[in-house]
Each structure stands twice: as C-alpha cells, then as structure tokens.
Coordinates of C-alpha atoms in Angstrom, one line a residue:
Chain W
M1 CA 0.1 -0.1 0.0
E2 CA 1.2 3.3 -0.9
E3 CA 1.2 5.7 2.1
K4 CA 2.5 8.8 0.3
R5 CA 1.5 9.6 -3.1
F6 CA 2.6 13.0 -4.5
L7 CA 0.8 14.8 -7.1
E8 CA 2.2 13.9 -10.6
T9 CA 2.5 16.2 -13.5
N10 CA 1.1 14.8 -16.8
E11 CA 2.7 14.7 -20.2
L12 CA 1.8 18.5 -20.8
G13 CA 3.7 19.4 -17.8
F14 CA 1.0 20.4 -15.4
T15 CA -0.6 18.9 -12.2
E16 CA -3.9 17.2 -13.1
D17 CA -6.8 17.7 -10.6
P18 CA -6.5 14.6 -8.3
R19 CA -10.3 14.6 -7.8
Y20 CA -10.9 13.5 -11.2
R21 CA -9.6 10.1 -10.8
E22 CA -12.5 9.5 -8.2
C23 CA -15.0 11.2 -10.4
E24 CA -14.2 9.0 -13.2
K25 CA -14.5 5.8 -11.1
E26 CA -17.9 7.1 -9.8
A27 CA -19.1 7.7 -13.5
W28 CA -18.2 4.1 -14.2
Y29 CA -20.3 2.9 -11.5
G30 CA -23.3 4.7 -13.0
V31 CA -22.5 3.2 -16.4
V32 CA -22.2 -0.4 -15.1
L33 CA -25.3 -0.2 -12.9
G34 CA -27.1 1.0 -16.0
L35 CA -26.0 -1.9 -18.2
V36 CA -26.9 -4.4 -15.3
N37 CA -30.4 -3.0 -15.1
L38 CA -30.6 -3.4 -18.9
V39 CA -29.4 -7.1 -18.8
I40 CA -31.9 -8.0 -16.0
W41 CA -34.6 -6.2 -17.9
A42 CA -33.9 -7.9 -21.2
V43 CA -33.1 -11.4 -19.9
A44 CA -36.1 -11.4 -17.6
G45 CA -38.7 -9.8 -19.8
Y46 CA -37.9 -11.6 -23.0
G47 CA -36.6 -14.8 -21.5
L48 CA -39.6 -15.3 -19.2
G49 CA -42.2 -13.6 -21.3
S50 CA -41.8 -15.1 -24.8
G51 CA -43.8 -18.3 -24.2
P52 CA -47.5 -18.6 -24.9
V53 CA -49.6 -16.3 -22.5
E54 CA -51.6 -19.4 -21.3
S55 CA -48.3 -21.0 -19.8
Y56 CA -47.4 -17.9 -17.8
S57 CA -46.7 -18.1 -14.1
Y58 CA -47.5 -15.3 -11.8
I59 CA -45.9 -13.6 -8.7
M60 CA -48.3 -11.2 -6.6
G61 CA -50.7 -11.1 -9.5
F62 CA -48.1 -9.9 -12.1
P63 CA -46.9 -12.2 -14.7
T64 CA -43.4 -13.5 -13.6
W65 CA -41.6 -11.9 -16.5
F66 CA -43.1 -8.5 -15.6
F67 CA -42.5 -8.9 -11.9
V68 CA -38.8 -9.6 -12.4
S69 CA -37.8 -7.3 -15.3
C70 CA -39.6 -4.3 -13.8
I71 CA -40.3 -4.7 -10.1
V72 CA -37.5 -6.7 -9.0
N73 CA -35.2 -4.8 -11.2
S74 CA -36.4 -1.4 -9.8
V75 CA -35.9 -2.7 -6.2
F76 CA -32.4 -3.9 -7.1
A77 CA -31.6 -0.4 -8.8
I78 CA -32.6 1.4 -5.7
A79 CA -30.7 -1.0 -3.4
A80 CA -27.5 -0.8 -5.6
T81 CA -27.7 3.0 -5.8
V82 CA -27.8 3.2 -2.1
Y83 CA -24.9 0.8 -1.7
I84 CA -22.8 2.6 -4.3
V85 CA -23.6 6.1 -2.8
K86 CA -22.9 5.1 0.8
K87 CA -20.0 2.7 0.3
K88 CA -18.4 3.7 -2.8
M89 CA -18.6 7.4 -3.4
R90 CA -16.5 10.1 -1.7
D91 CA -17.1 13.4 -0.3
M92 CA -15.1 15.9 -1.8
P93 CA -14.9 19.9 -2.3
L94 CA -16.3 21.1 -5.5
D95 CA -14.5 24.4 -5.6
P96 CA -11.1 25.0 -7.4
M97 CA -8.3 23.8 -5.3
T98 CA -4.9 25.2 -4.6
A99 CA -1.8 22.9 -5.0
E100 CA -1.8 22.5 -1.1
E101 CA -5.4 21.6 -0.9
A102 CA -4.8 19.1 -3.8
E103 CA -1.9 17.5 -1.9
E104 CA -3.9 17.5 1.3
F105 CA -6.6 15.7 -0.6
V106 CA -4.3 13.1 -2.1
R107 CA -2.7 12.5 1.4
N108 CA -6.1 11.8 2.9
G109 CA -6.8 9.1 0.5
G110 CA -8.5 10.9 -2.5
G111 CA -7.7 10.0 -5.8
R112 CA -6.6 6.5 -4.9
V113 CA -8.3 3.5 -6.2
Chain D
M1 CA -69.0 21.3 -24.4
N2 CA -70.1 20.7 -21.0
A3 CA -70.1 23.4 -18.3
V4 CA -67.3 24.2 -16.2
Q5 CA -66.6 21.9 -13.3
W6 CA -66.0 24.4 -10.5
S7 CA -65.3 22.0 -7.8
T8 CA -62.6 20.4 -9.8
L9 CA -61.3 23.8 -11.1
L10 CA -61.0 25.4 -7.7
P11 CA -58.4 23.1 -6.1
I12 CA -56.3 23.6 -9.4
V13 CA -56.6 27.5 -9.1
C14 CA -55.4 27.4 -5.6
Y15 CA -52.4 25.2 -6.5
F16 CA -51.5 27.7 -9.3
A17 CA -51.7 30.5 -6.8
V18 CA -49.0 28.9 -4.8
M19 CA -46.8 28.8 -7.9
Y20 CA -47.1 32.6 -8.1
F21 CA -46.3 33.2 -4.5
I22 CA -43.2 30.9 -4.7
G23 CA -42.2 32.8 -8.0
F24 CA -42.3 36.2 -6.1
Y25 CA -40.4 34.7 -3.0
A26 CA -37.7 33.5 -5.2
M27 CA -37.5 36.8 -7.1
D28 CA -36.8 38.4 -3.8
L29 CA -34.1 35.9 -3.0
V30 CA -32.4 36.4 -6.3
N31 CA -32.2 40.2 -5.9
K32 CA -30.9 40.0 -2.5
A33 CA -28.2 37.6 -3.3
S34 CA -27.2 39.3 -6.4
R35 CA -26.8 42.6 -4.5
R36 CA -24.9 40.8 -1.7
R37 CA -22.4 39.6 -4.3
G38 CA -21.7 43.0 -5.6
G39 CA -24.8 43.7 -7.7
S40 CA -23.1 43.1 -11.1
G41 CA -24.9 41.6 -14.1
A42 CA -22.6 38.6 -13.9
A43 CA -23.6 37.8 -10.2
Y44 CA -27.1 38.2 -11.2
M45 CA -26.7 35.7 -14.1
E46 CA -25.3 33.2 -11.8
E47 CA -28.0 33.5 -9.2
Y48 CA -30.8 33.6 -11.9
M49 CA -29.5 30.7 -13.9
T50 CA -28.1 28.2 -11.2
G51 CA -29.6 29.6 -8.0
G52 CA -26.1 30.5 -6.8
R53 CA -25.2 26.7 -6.9
G54 CA -27.0 26.2 -3.6
T55 CA -29.3 23.3 -4.4
G56 CA -29.6 20.7 -1.6
G57 CA -30.1 16.9 -2.1
F58 CA -33.8 16.4 -1.8
V59 CA -34.4 19.6 -4.0
L60 CA -31.8 18.5 -6.5
A61 CA -33.6 15.1 -6.8
M62 CA -37.0 16.7 -7.2
T63 CA -36.1 19.2 -9.7
L64 CA -34.2 16.6 -11.8
V65 CA -37.1 14.1 -11.7
A66 CA -39.7 16.8 -12.3
T67 CA -38.0 18.3 -15.1
Y68 CA -37.3 15.0 -16.8
L69 CA -40.8 13.7 -16.4
S70 CA -43.2 15.6 -18.7
A71 CA -46.5 15.2 -20.4
G72 CA -44.9 12.1 -22.0
S73 CA -44.6 10.2 -18.8
F74 CA -47.7 11.5 -17.1
I75 CA -50.3 11.7 -20.0
G76 CA -49.0 10.3 -23.3
G77 CA -47.2 7.2 -21.9
P78 CA -49.9 5.9 -19.6
G79 CA -52.3 6.6 -22.5
T80 CA -50.2 4.2 -24.7
A81 CA -50.0 1.8 -21.9
Y82 CA -54.0 1.7 -21.8
T83 CA -53.9 0.5 -25.3
H84 CA -50.8 -1.8 -25.4
G85 CA -50.9 -3.0 -21.8
L86 CA -48.1 -4.3 -19.7
A87 CA -45.6 -4.2 -22.7
W88 CA -45.7 -0.4 -22.7
V89 CA -45.1 -0.3 -18.9
F90 CA -42.1 -2.6 -19.8
L91 CA -40.9 -0.2 -22.4
A92 CA -41.3 2.7 -20.0
M93 CA -39.1 0.9 -17.4
A94 CA -36.1 1.6 -19.7
Q95 CA -36.1 4.7 -17.5
I96 CA -35.1 2.7 -14.4
P97 CA -31.7 4.7 -14.5
T98 CA -33.1 8.1 -14.8
G99 CA -32.5 9.1 -11.2
Y100 CA -28.9 8.0 -10.8
Y101 CA -27.4 7.8 -14.4
T102 CA -27.2 11.5 -15.3
L103 CA -26.0 12.6 -11.8
M104 CA -23.3 9.7 -11.8
V105 CA -22.1 10.0 -15.3
L106 CA -21.7 13.8 -15.3
G107 CA -21.0 13.4 -11.7
K108 CA -18.8 15.7 -9.5
K109 CA -16.4 16.3 -12.4
F110 CA -19.0 18.3 -14.3
A111 CA -19.9 20.4 -11.1
I112 CA -16.1 21.0 -10.6
V113 CA -15.4 21.9 -14.1
S114 CA -18.5 24.2 -14.3
R115 CA -17.1 26.0 -11.3
K116 CA -13.7 26.4 -12.7
T117 CA -15.1 27.9 -15.8
G118 CA -17.8 29.8 -14.5
A119 CA -20.3 28.0 -16.6
Y120 CA -24.1 28.4 -15.7
S121 CA -25.5 26.4 -18.6
I122 CA -24.5 23.6 -21.0
S123 CA -23.8 26.3 -23.6
D124 CA -21.3 28.0 -21.3
F125 CA -19.7 24.7 -20.6
L126 CA -19.5 24.0 -24.5
R127 CA -18.1 27.6 -25.1
A128 CA -15.4 27.2 -22.5
R129 CA -14.4 23.7 -23.7
Y130 CA -14.3 24.2 -27.6
E131 CA -13.9 27.9 -27.9
S132 CA -15.8 28.0 -31.1
N133 CA -18.5 30.2 -32.3
A134 CA -19.9 27.6 -34.6
V135 CA -20.3 25.0 -31.8
L136 CA -22.1 27.7 -29.7
V137 CA -24.3 28.9 -32.5
I138 CA -25.4 25.3 -33.5
A139 CA -26.0 24.6 -29.8
S140 CA -28.1 27.8 -29.2
L141 CA -30.2 27.3 -32.3
S142 CA -30.8 23.7 -31.5
I143 CA -31.9 24.8 -28.0
I144 CA -34.1 27.6 -29.2
F145 CA -36.0 25.6 -32.1
F146 CA -36.4 22.2 -30.4
L147 CA -37.2 23.5 -27.0
I148 CA -39.8 26.1 -28.1
A149 CA -41.5 23.2 -30.1
A150 CA -41.2 20.9 -27.1
M151 CA -42.6 23.5 -24.8
A152 CA -45.5 24.3 -27.1
A153 CA -46.4 20.8 -27.3
Q154 CA -46.4 20.4 -23.6
L155 CA -48.7 23.3 -23.2
I156 CA -51.1 21.7 -25.8
G157 CA -51.1 18.7 -23.7
A158 CA -51.7 20.4 -20.4
S159 CA -54.4 22.6 -21.9
R160 CA -56.2 19.6 -23.3
L161 CA -56.0 17.9 -20.0
L162 CA -57.5 21.0 -18.4
Q163 CA -60.3 21.2 -21.0
G164 CA -61.1 17.5 -20.8
S165 CA -61.4 17.5 -17.0
T166 CA -62.8 20.8 -16.0
G167 CA -64.8 21.7 -19.0
L168 CA -62.7 25.0 -19.5
D169 CA -62.6 26.3 -23.0
Y170 CA -59.2 25.3 -24.6
K171 CA -57.9 28.8 -25.1
T172 CA -58.8 30.0 -21.6
A173 CA -57.2 26.8 -20.2
L174 CA -54.1 27.5 -22.3
L175 CA -53.8 31.1 -21.2
F176 CA -54.4 30.3 -17.6
F177 CA -51.8 27.6 -17.6
A178 CA -49.1 29.4 -19.6
A179 CA -49.3 32.5 -17.6
T180 CA -48.7 30.6 -14.5
V181 CA -45.6 29.0 -15.9
V182 CA -44.1 32.0 -17.6
V183 CA -44.7 34.4 -14.7
H184 CA -43.1 32.1 -12.0
T185 CA -40.1 31.4 -14.3
A186 CA -39.6 34.9 -15.5
I187 CA -39.5 36.4 -12.0
G188 CA -38.1 33.5 -9.9
G189 CA -35.4 32.3 -12.3
F190 CA -33.7 29.1 -11.5
R191 CA -34.6 29.4 -7.7
G192 CA -38.2 29.9 -8.5
V193 CA -38.2 27.0 -10.9
V194 CA -36.4 24.7 -8.4
F195 CA -38.7 25.6 -5.4
N196 CA -41.7 25.0 -7.7
D197 CA -40.3 21.8 -9.1
T198 CA -39.9 20.5 -5.6
L199 CA -43.4 21.2 -4.8
Q200 CA -44.6 19.8 -8.1
G201 CA -42.4 16.7 -7.6
M202 CA -44.2 15.9 -4.3
V203 CA -47.6 16.7 -5.9
M204 CA -46.8 14.4 -8.8
T205 CA -45.7 11.7 -6.3
L206 CA -48.9 11.9 -4.2
S207 CA -51.2 12.2 -7.2
T208 CA -49.5 9.0 -8.6
L209 CA -49.9 7.1 -5.5
A210 CA -53.5 8.1 -5.2
L211 CA -54.4 7.1 -8.6
F212 CA -52.6 3.7 -8.5
I213 CA -54.1 2.8 -5.0
A214 CA -57.6 3.9 -6.4
I215 CA -57.5 1.7 -9.5
V216 CA -55.9 -1.3 -7.8
T217 CA -58.7 -1.1 -5.0
K218 CA -61.5 -0.6 -7.5
G219 CA -60.3 -3.3 -9.8
G220 CA -60.1 -5.9 -6.8
G221 CA -56.5 -6.3 -6.4
I222 CA -53.6 -6.6 -8.9
A223 CA -54.1 -10.4 -9.6
N224 CA -57.6 -9.6 -10.6
I225 CA -56.8 -6.8 -12.8
V226 CA -54.2 -8.8 -14.7
Q227 CA -56.6 -11.5 -15.4
D228 CA -59.2 -9.0 -16.6
M229 CA -56.6 -7.4 -18.8
K230 CA -55.7 -10.8 -20.3
A231 CA -59.4 -11.4 -20.9
V232 CA -59.6 -8.2 -22.9
N233 CA -56.7 -9.2 -25.0
P234 CA -53.9 -11.8 -24.0
G235 CA -51.4 -9.5 -25.7
M236 CA -52.0 -7.0 -22.9
I237 CA -49.9 -8.9 -20.5
S238 CA -47.3 -10.1 -22.8
P239 CA -44.0 -8.1 -23.5
Y240 CA -44.9 -7.8 -27.3
G241 CA -48.1 -6.0 -26.9
V242 CA -51.4 -6.3 -28.6
K243 CA -50.2 -5.3 -32.2
E244 CA -48.2 -7.8 -34.2
G245 CA -44.8 -6.3 -35.4
F246 CA -45.1 -3.1 -33.4
M247 CA -43.2 -3.7 -30.2
T248 CA -40.3 -5.7 -31.5
V249 CA -37.3 -6.6 -29.3
P250 CA -34.7 -4.1 -31.0
W251 CA -37.2 -1.3 -31.2
V252 CA -38.3 -1.5 -27.6
S253 CA -34.7 -2.1 -26.5
S254 CA -33.7 1.1 -28.2
F255 CA -35.7 3.1 -25.7
W256 CA -32.7 2.3 -23.2
V257 CA -30.9 4.7 -25.4
L258 CA -33.6 7.3 -26.3
V259 CA -35.3 7.7 -22.8
G260 CA -32.4 6.0 -20.6
F261 CA -28.7 6.5 -21.3
A262 CA -28.7 9.3 -23.7
V263 CA -30.9 11.6 -21.5
V264 CA -27.6 13.0 -20.2
G265 CA -27.5 15.0 -23.5
L266 CA -30.7 17.0 -22.6
P267 CA -29.6 20.5 -21.7
A268 CA -32.3 21.1 -19.1
V269 CA -31.4 18.0 -17.4
A270 CA -27.7 18.5 -17.6
Q271 CA -28.0 21.9 -16.1
R272 CA -29.3 20.3 -12.9
A273 CA -25.9 18.5 -12.5
M274 CA -24.3 21.9 -12.2
S275 CA -26.4 23.5 -9.6
Y276 CA -26.0 21.3 -6.6
K277 CA -24.2 22.8 -3.5
D278 CA -21.8 19.9 -2.5
S279 CA -21.1 16.3 -2.8
K280 CA -23.4 15.4 -0.1
S281 CA -26.3 17.0 -1.8
L282 CA -25.3 15.0 -4.9
H283 CA -25.2 11.9 -3.0
S284 CA -28.7 12.2 -1.3
G285 CA -30.0 13.6 -4.6
I286 CA -29.1 10.3 -6.5
I287 CA -30.8 8.2 -3.9
Y288 CA -34.0 10.3 -3.7
G289 CA -34.1 10.8 -7.5
T290 CA -33.8 7.1 -8.1
V291 CA -36.7 6.2 -5.7
V292 CA -39.0 8.9 -6.8
S293 CA -38.5 8.5 -10.5
I294 CA -39.1 4.8 -10.4
V295 CA -42.3 5.1 -8.2
L296 CA -43.7 7.7 -10.5
L297 CA -42.9 6.0 -13.8
L298 CA -44.1 2.5 -12.5
G299 CA -47.1 4.0 -10.9
M300 CA -48.3 6.1 -13.7
H301 CA -47.8 3.6 -16.5
L302 CA -49.3 0.8 -14.5
A303 CA -52.4 3.0 -13.6
G304 CA -52.8 3.6 -17.5
A305 CA -52.4 -0.2 -18.2
F306 CA -54.7 -1.2 -15.4
G307 CA -57.1 1.6 -16.5
V308 CA -58.6 -0.5 -19.4
T309 CA -60.3 -2.6 -16.8
Q310 CA -62.1 0.4 -15.3
V311 CA -63.1 2.5 -18.1
S312 CA -63.1 1.0 -21.6
G313 CA -63.2 2.4 -25.0
I314 CA -61.4 5.7 -24.5
Q315 CA -60.4 6.7 -27.9
S316 CA -57.7 9.3 -27.5
G317 CA -54.6 8.3 -25.6
D318 CA -54.3 11.7 -24.1
L319 CA -57.7 11.4 -22.4
V320 CA -57.1 8.3 -20.6
I321 CA -55.5 9.8 -17.4
P322 CA -57.9 12.7 -17.1
T323 CA -61.0 10.2 -17.8
L324 CA -59.6 7.8 -15.1
I325 CA -59.2 10.6 -12.6
T326 CA -62.6 12.2 -13.1
T327 CA -64.3 8.8 -13.1
L328 CA -62.5 7.3 -9.9
F329 CA -62.6 10.5 -7.6
H330 CA -65.0 13.0 -6.0
P331 CA -64.8 16.1 -8.0
V332 CA -62.7 18.2 -5.5
V333 CA -60.2 15.1 -5.0
A334 CA -60.1 14.9 -8.8
G335 CA -58.9 18.4 -8.9
L336 CA -56.0 17.6 -6.4
V337 CA -55.1 14.5 -8.3
L338 CA -55.1 16.3 -11.6
A339 CA -52.5 18.6 -10.2
G340 CA -50.2 15.8 -10.6
P341 CA -50.1 15.7 -14.5
L342 CA -50.2 19.4 -14.6
A343 CA -47.3 19.7 -12.4
A344 CA -45.3 17.2 -14.5
V345 CA -46.0 19.6 -17.5
M346 CA -45.2 22.8 -15.6
S347 CA -41.9 21.6 -14.0
T348 CA -40.7 20.5 -17.5
V349 CA -41.7 23.7 -19.3
D350 CA -40.3 26.1 -16.7
S351 CA -36.9 24.6 -16.8
Q352 CA -36.9 24.4 -20.6
L353 CA -38.0 28.1 -20.7
L354 CA -35.1 29.1 -18.5
V355 CA -32.7 27.1 -20.8
V356 CA -34.1 29.0 -23.9
V357 CA -33.8 32.4 -22.0
A358 CA -30.0 31.4 -21.2
A359 CA -29.5 30.6 -24.7
I360 CA -30.8 34.1 -25.9
V361 CA -29.6 36.4 -23.3
N362 CA -26.5 34.8 -22.0
D363 CA -25.1 32.8 -25.0
L364 CA -26.0 35.1 -27.9
L365 CA -26.6 38.6 -26.4
V366 CA -24.2 39.0 -23.6
N367 CA -21.4 37.1 -25.4
Y368 CA -21.6 38.5 -28.8
V369 CA -23.8 41.7 -29.0
K370 CA -23.3 43.5 -25.7
P371 CA -20.6 42.2 -23.4
E372 CA -20.7 45.3 -21.3
L373 CA -24.1 44.0 -19.9
K374 CA -22.1 41.8 -17.5
E375 CA -21.6 44.8 -15.4
Q376 CA -25.1 46.1 -15.4
F377 CA -27.5 44.4 -13.0
R378 CA -30.6 46.3 -13.6
T379 CA -30.5 46.3 -17.3
L380 CA -29.6 42.7 -17.6
R381 CA -32.3 41.8 -15.2
T382 CA -35.0 43.7 -17.3
I383 CA -33.7 42.0 -20.5
T384 CA -33.7 38.6 -19.0
V385 CA -37.3 38.9 -17.7
V386 CA -38.6 40.5 -20.9
T387 CA -37.0 37.7 -23.0
C388 CA -38.8 35.2 -20.7
F389 CA -42.1 36.8 -21.5
V390 CA -41.5 37.1 -25.1
V391 CA -40.6 33.5 -25.5
G392 CA -43.6 32.7 -23.3
V393 CA -45.9 34.6 -25.8
I394 CA -44.3 32.7 -28.7
I395 CA -45.0 29.3 -27.3
V396 CA -48.6 30.3 -26.4
A397 CA -49.1 31.7 -29.9
L398 CA -47.9 28.3 -31.4
A399 CA -50.0 26.4 -29.0
F400 CA -53.0 28.5 -29.9
N401 CA -53.1 27.4 -33.3
P402 CA -50.2 24.7 -33.8
P403 CA -48.6 25.3 -37.4
E404 CA -47.3 22.2 -39.4
L405 CA -43.7 23.1 -38.7
M406 CA -44.2 22.9 -34.8
V407 CA -45.7 19.4 -34.9
W408 CA -42.7 18.3 -37.1
L409 CA -40.1 20.1 -34.8
N410 CA -41.7 18.5 -31.7
L411 CA -41.3 15.1 -33.3
F412 CA -37.6 15.7 -33.2
A413 CA -37.3 17.7 -30.2
T414 CA -36.0 15.1 -27.9
A415 CA -33.9 13.2 -30.4
G416 CA -32.6 16.6 -31.8
Q417 CA -31.4 17.7 -28.5
L418 CA -29.7 14.3 -27.9
S419 CA -28.1 14.4 -31.3
T420 CA -26.8 17.9 -30.7
F421 CA -25.5 17.6 -27.2
L422 CA -24.8 14.2 -26.0
W423 CA -21.2 13.6 -27.4
P424 CA -20.0 17.1 -27.2
T425 CA -20.9 17.0 -23.4
I426 CA -19.7 13.6 -22.6
L427 CA -16.5 13.8 -24.6
G428 CA -15.8 17.4 -23.8
L429 CA -15.8 16.2 -20.1
Y430 CA -13.7 13.0 -20.4
W431 CA -11.8 13.0 -23.5
K432 CA -8.8 15.5 -23.7
R433 CA -8.5 15.1 -27.5
A434 CA -12.1 16.4 -28.1
N435 CA -11.9 19.6 -30.2
A436 CA -14.4 21.9 -31.9
Q437 CA -14.1 20.3 -35.2
G438 CA -15.1 17.0 -33.7
A439 CA -18.0 18.5 -31.7
I440 CA -19.3 20.2 -35.1
A441 CA -19.1 17.1 -36.9
S442 CA -20.9 15.1 -34.3
M443 CA -23.7 17.6 -34.0
L444 CA -24.2 17.9 -37.8
A445 CA -23.8 14.0 -38.2
G446 CA -26.3 13.2 -35.2
I447 CA -29.0 15.6 -36.6
G448 CA -28.5 14.8 -40.2
A449 CA -28.5 11.0 -39.6
Y450 CA -31.7 11.2 -37.4
L451 CA -33.5 13.1 -40.1
Y452 CA -32.5 10.8 -42.8
F453 CA -33.5 7.6 -40.9
N454 CA -36.9 9.2 -39.9
Y455 CA -37.8 9.9 -43.5
F456 CA -36.2 7.0 -45.4
L457 CA -35.6 4.0 -43.0
P458 CA -37.9 4.5 -40.0
R459 CA -36.5 1.4 -38.3
P460 CA -32.9 0.7 -39.4
I461 CA -32.1 -2.9 -38.5
G462 CA -35.2 -2.9 -36.4
L463 CA -33.9 -0.2 -34.1
H464 CA -35.4 3.2 -33.2
P465 CA -33.6 5.7 -35.5
I466 CA -31.8 7.4 -32.4
V467 CA -29.5 4.4 -31.9
P468 CA -27.7 4.6 -35.2
S469 CA -27.9 8.4 -35.2
L470 CA -25.9 8.6 -32.0
V471 CA -23.4 5.9 -33.1
L472 CA -22.7 7.8 -36.3
S473 CA -22.5 11.0 -34.3
L474 CA -20.0 9.4 -32.0
L475 CA -17.8 8.0 -35.0
A476 CA -17.9 11.5 -36.7
F477 CA -16.7 13.1 -33.6
I478 CA -13.7 10.7 -33.0
V479 CA -12.5 10.6 -36.7
V480 CA -12.8 14.3 -37.3
A481 CA -11.1 15.2 -34.0
K482 CA -8.2 12.7 -34.6
M483 CA -7.7 14.3 -38.1
T484 CA -7.7 17.8 -36.8
R485 CA -5.5 19.7 -34.4
K486 CA -5.5 19.2 -30.6
P487 CA -7.6 21.6 -28.4
S488 CA -5.2 24.5 -27.0
E489 CA -3.2 23.7 -24.2
R490 CA -4.7 26.5 -22.2
V491 CA -8.2 24.8 -22.3
I492 CA -6.8 21.6 -21.3
R493 CA -5.1 23.2 -18.2
L494 CA -8.2 24.9 -17.4
F495 CA -10.3 21.8 -17.5
W496 CA -7.9 19.2 -16.2
G497 CA -5.5 21.3 -14.1
L498 CA -5.9 22.5 -10.6

C-alpha cells in the first residue's frame, strides 16, 4: 500500500486535478449499474415472457416476466444505488483547489483506487 | 362542450396561486443574493440561472425528476399503456436509470469543471471547452428551435387535460396555464423553478400514489386486474403488446438509449448537474431521485395499463388519465389528483424556458452583442425577464394554433437535443482530445442521420433511429477530432489542471 502519493505532472507538464480520478470511477459505477439494469430487464422480460400467455406463471398477481424485469429490477436499482452512494462514493470539495489543498486531498486518500 | 366543473377547477386554481407566490419569493431571494455579491450583471446571471449553486439533495432530486418527467410520462405514456398493456409499462421501465444515471455519469467532475469555468449552462460549458462560435451557434439554435417546439407541445397537452377534466374552454385553459408557468419562471429564475419543481415533484408523487391505489382497489387487487386485462386481449400481459410487429425486441430495447442512457444530453437535465451545493447533496440527490423516478414511472404507467379494466373504449390516448381521474374520484379530490399531471408539465416547461432564455440572453446577447451587460445588474435583469415573457408569448401563440412546422419540430425535439448535445458534453468532459471540429461534425452527423433515418428508414435494422444516429455522431466526432488539431493547451489546463 502506498502511504505517500505525491501529485504527478502529466505529459503536458501540469498537475492534474486529483479529484478526477475519483470522479471517473464514480461515473463508471453509473454506467455499469445502467448496463446491469438493462441486462436484467432484457433477460427476464424476453426470457420469461416469450412463451404463450397461457403458460405464464404469476408472482403477486403480475406475470413473472413483468415482476422480475420491472419490479425486482427497480428494487435492485434502488438497493444498488444506495450501496454505491454510501459505500463507494466519496465526499469532496467542488470548488477550485490550490496545490496545497490538492496535496492534502491526495494525502487523505483521495484519488486513490 | 360541458359546463365548467368548478369543484374540480378550484383546487387547481389554488395550486396555481401557490406557484405565483413561490415565484415572487424566489425573485426576492435572487435580488438580495445578487446585491450581496456586488450587484453586477454577472452575479445576477449566476443567481438567476443556477440559484447560486446552492441546491440541496432532496431539492436536486425533485427538480431533476420533475424536469425530466413531462406530459410524455404523465399523460401520453400511460395513455399508450392503456392500449398496449404491460408491454408499454415494460418499455417505460427503460427509464429505471433516470435518477442515478445523469448525476453519476456527469457527476462531480461536471460540477467541478463548471465551477472552474464559471459555466451556468450547458452552452457555457461548450463555449469554454471548444472555444468555437460555430459550436455555440449550433447549440443555441438547437436549443431555441427544439425546446420552443417541445414547450408548445407540452402546453397543448396540459391545456387539453384541463379542458377535458374541468370543461374549461381550450384557449382559456391555455392562457391560464401558460401565464402561471411563464410568470413564475420569469420572476423567480432558477430558484423559483427549483422551488416550484420541488413542490411539483411532491404533488406528482402523491397524485401517482392516489391514482394507483384507487385503481388497484377498484379493480379488486392486482391479480384480478391482470386476469381482466388478459381477458380483454392476451397481448396486454405479454411483452410484445397487442399489435403484431409493433413492439419488436430491437425497437423496444432502443428506448434504453432514447429515454435512458442518452438523457445525459438534454440541456435542461444536464443543467441540474451543475447546480448542486456540495457532494453530500449530490449523494442524497441520487438516492431520492432514483426512488422517486421509479415510483412515478411505474405507478403512472401501471395506472394507465390497469385503466382498461375500469373504463373501456377511451379513444384518444391523451384522455386516458384525465378520464380515469374524473371517473374514480370525487370532483374536488379529482382536482387535487389532476394537479399531478399538470405539475409534470409545468415543471418541465419552466426548466426548458429557462434554458431557452439562457441561450438567448447569455449565449447570444451578452457574449456576442453587448458584453458590457455583464456589469449592469438592472439592465440585464430587465432584458432577462422581458425575454422570458417574449418566449412565453411565442409558445402560447404556437399552442393556440399549432402550425405544421411545430408538429414536425416536436417530433424531433428530444432526439434533436440528444443528437446535438450528447457527445460534445460527454467527450468534452472526459476526452482531452475532443476539439471543436469533432464537436461540430458530431452535431451535424447526429441531426442529419436522425432526419435521414426518420424519413427513409424508420426502423434501421429494427432499431429506433436514435440509436444509429448517436453511433454515427460518435464516430464522426472521433474521426474528425483525430484528423484535426488538438484543443489548445490553455483549455486543457483550465479543465484538467488545478
């Protein structure tokens, strides 16, 4: 584990904002969660709903395909959002930083994966 | 024409009165806050357009959801679900990501960058990033044309709803509704809009829950209703709907792009992602936004689909929700529940109106015509408010007697905005190599491809035209950006440096 991580300069010779590393990671959580919701929706909806209507099974009154693809999926989306926000996303200042503040941010664990 | 239903109309009038009150309250706040910050035109602009970046979590969620959910999700969508059953609810649930997607993908980086560059709107962001007049002009024109058409269409929806449910004459309903929206937006600015959106978001939630519970109770429980729907037509409970070859797998799946992932590109929605106070507000905003948007989307669309078992034979989709509400509730309660769909329209139009005013006043006037306005608080305030009223008059005139062009523009309103803004925003934020030439190519390719597909190939490889258009728009961006010169080092330092 790296205890000390100093701000690096990039190929253009300036120090990049260390918060962006964190921001980009958080953006990926959004993209991945979106894709997972899409997969659950498609697999459950078309996987369970493509047979003849007569052979449908039901959960709480809804056809199983609908219950899983829309209702379970929604509950999953909410639970996953709460988990990501509480466990994975970091508090950070949003205003422009001085070099010292940026150094401090990195020292306190910001911008590290 | 039936007589005016005063018992239904009165609660709506009271609700609208609250909107005016909030507008005036917000106007006072904007004036005080801009004076406190030196009273310059620039301080006023920031206050008026972003509420001084002070939006908290709950308010952020409400304004995002209320802005995004419009007549489409509260009137048109449920109306279609009435005809096509659970399949249309299934399609609408492509919007599960609404609450978290935009806020996570644009995320804190967008908020940080907009503070670094002093951007109040998506156009400010594009101007700072691409330093190109062409990008800005295309962006502003796209905003002005597509959003004016979209707003006029929303006004038409709301006025028809008021007409259908209260018996008010169409033109009276239109003036009454439009005046409420325009006044509270003009005087209150972003703060007024955000306060109103918050209230409207809550009204939308209560209205949705009331309608959903009433329908389920009346229909004898979900299991009963679903079986009744099956008896009407077995297609109503299958993911393929009732009409052969309409809700095909690739077409329905395309809605994950049109109303799901690409929504990041809507300027009125993206502007929300620059306005919040701090990262805590963003975090709670994401959670509230996800819960509220899912409850509203699922509740309203299910209500529409279940509605077929309560009232059969409604001809026009737009009349499904008002008919259900007036059939199921006592007239006074119906007025309160109807406030939900009206709020959905109002909260969308007010935010769009603000974006259009920003495009005209801030992007075109202050930047090109009269830069000295930045210093003049009073003049800029007058111009902003007047512009807002003028745009208001234009959209009312369009809604009064919708011309052919408007119907056409509205058809492209959402897709047009997505094609213009999606990639220039996302790549501008995350790709250092993104430059003005790429952005222009992407905007033109996106809009051009969308128009082409719509006219000549309505379902390219079975998809909704927005999907290949956005793919082509992305390719055009990357290819052209790679072939032309890099953006200036100054811009990269401003965006990526400390």
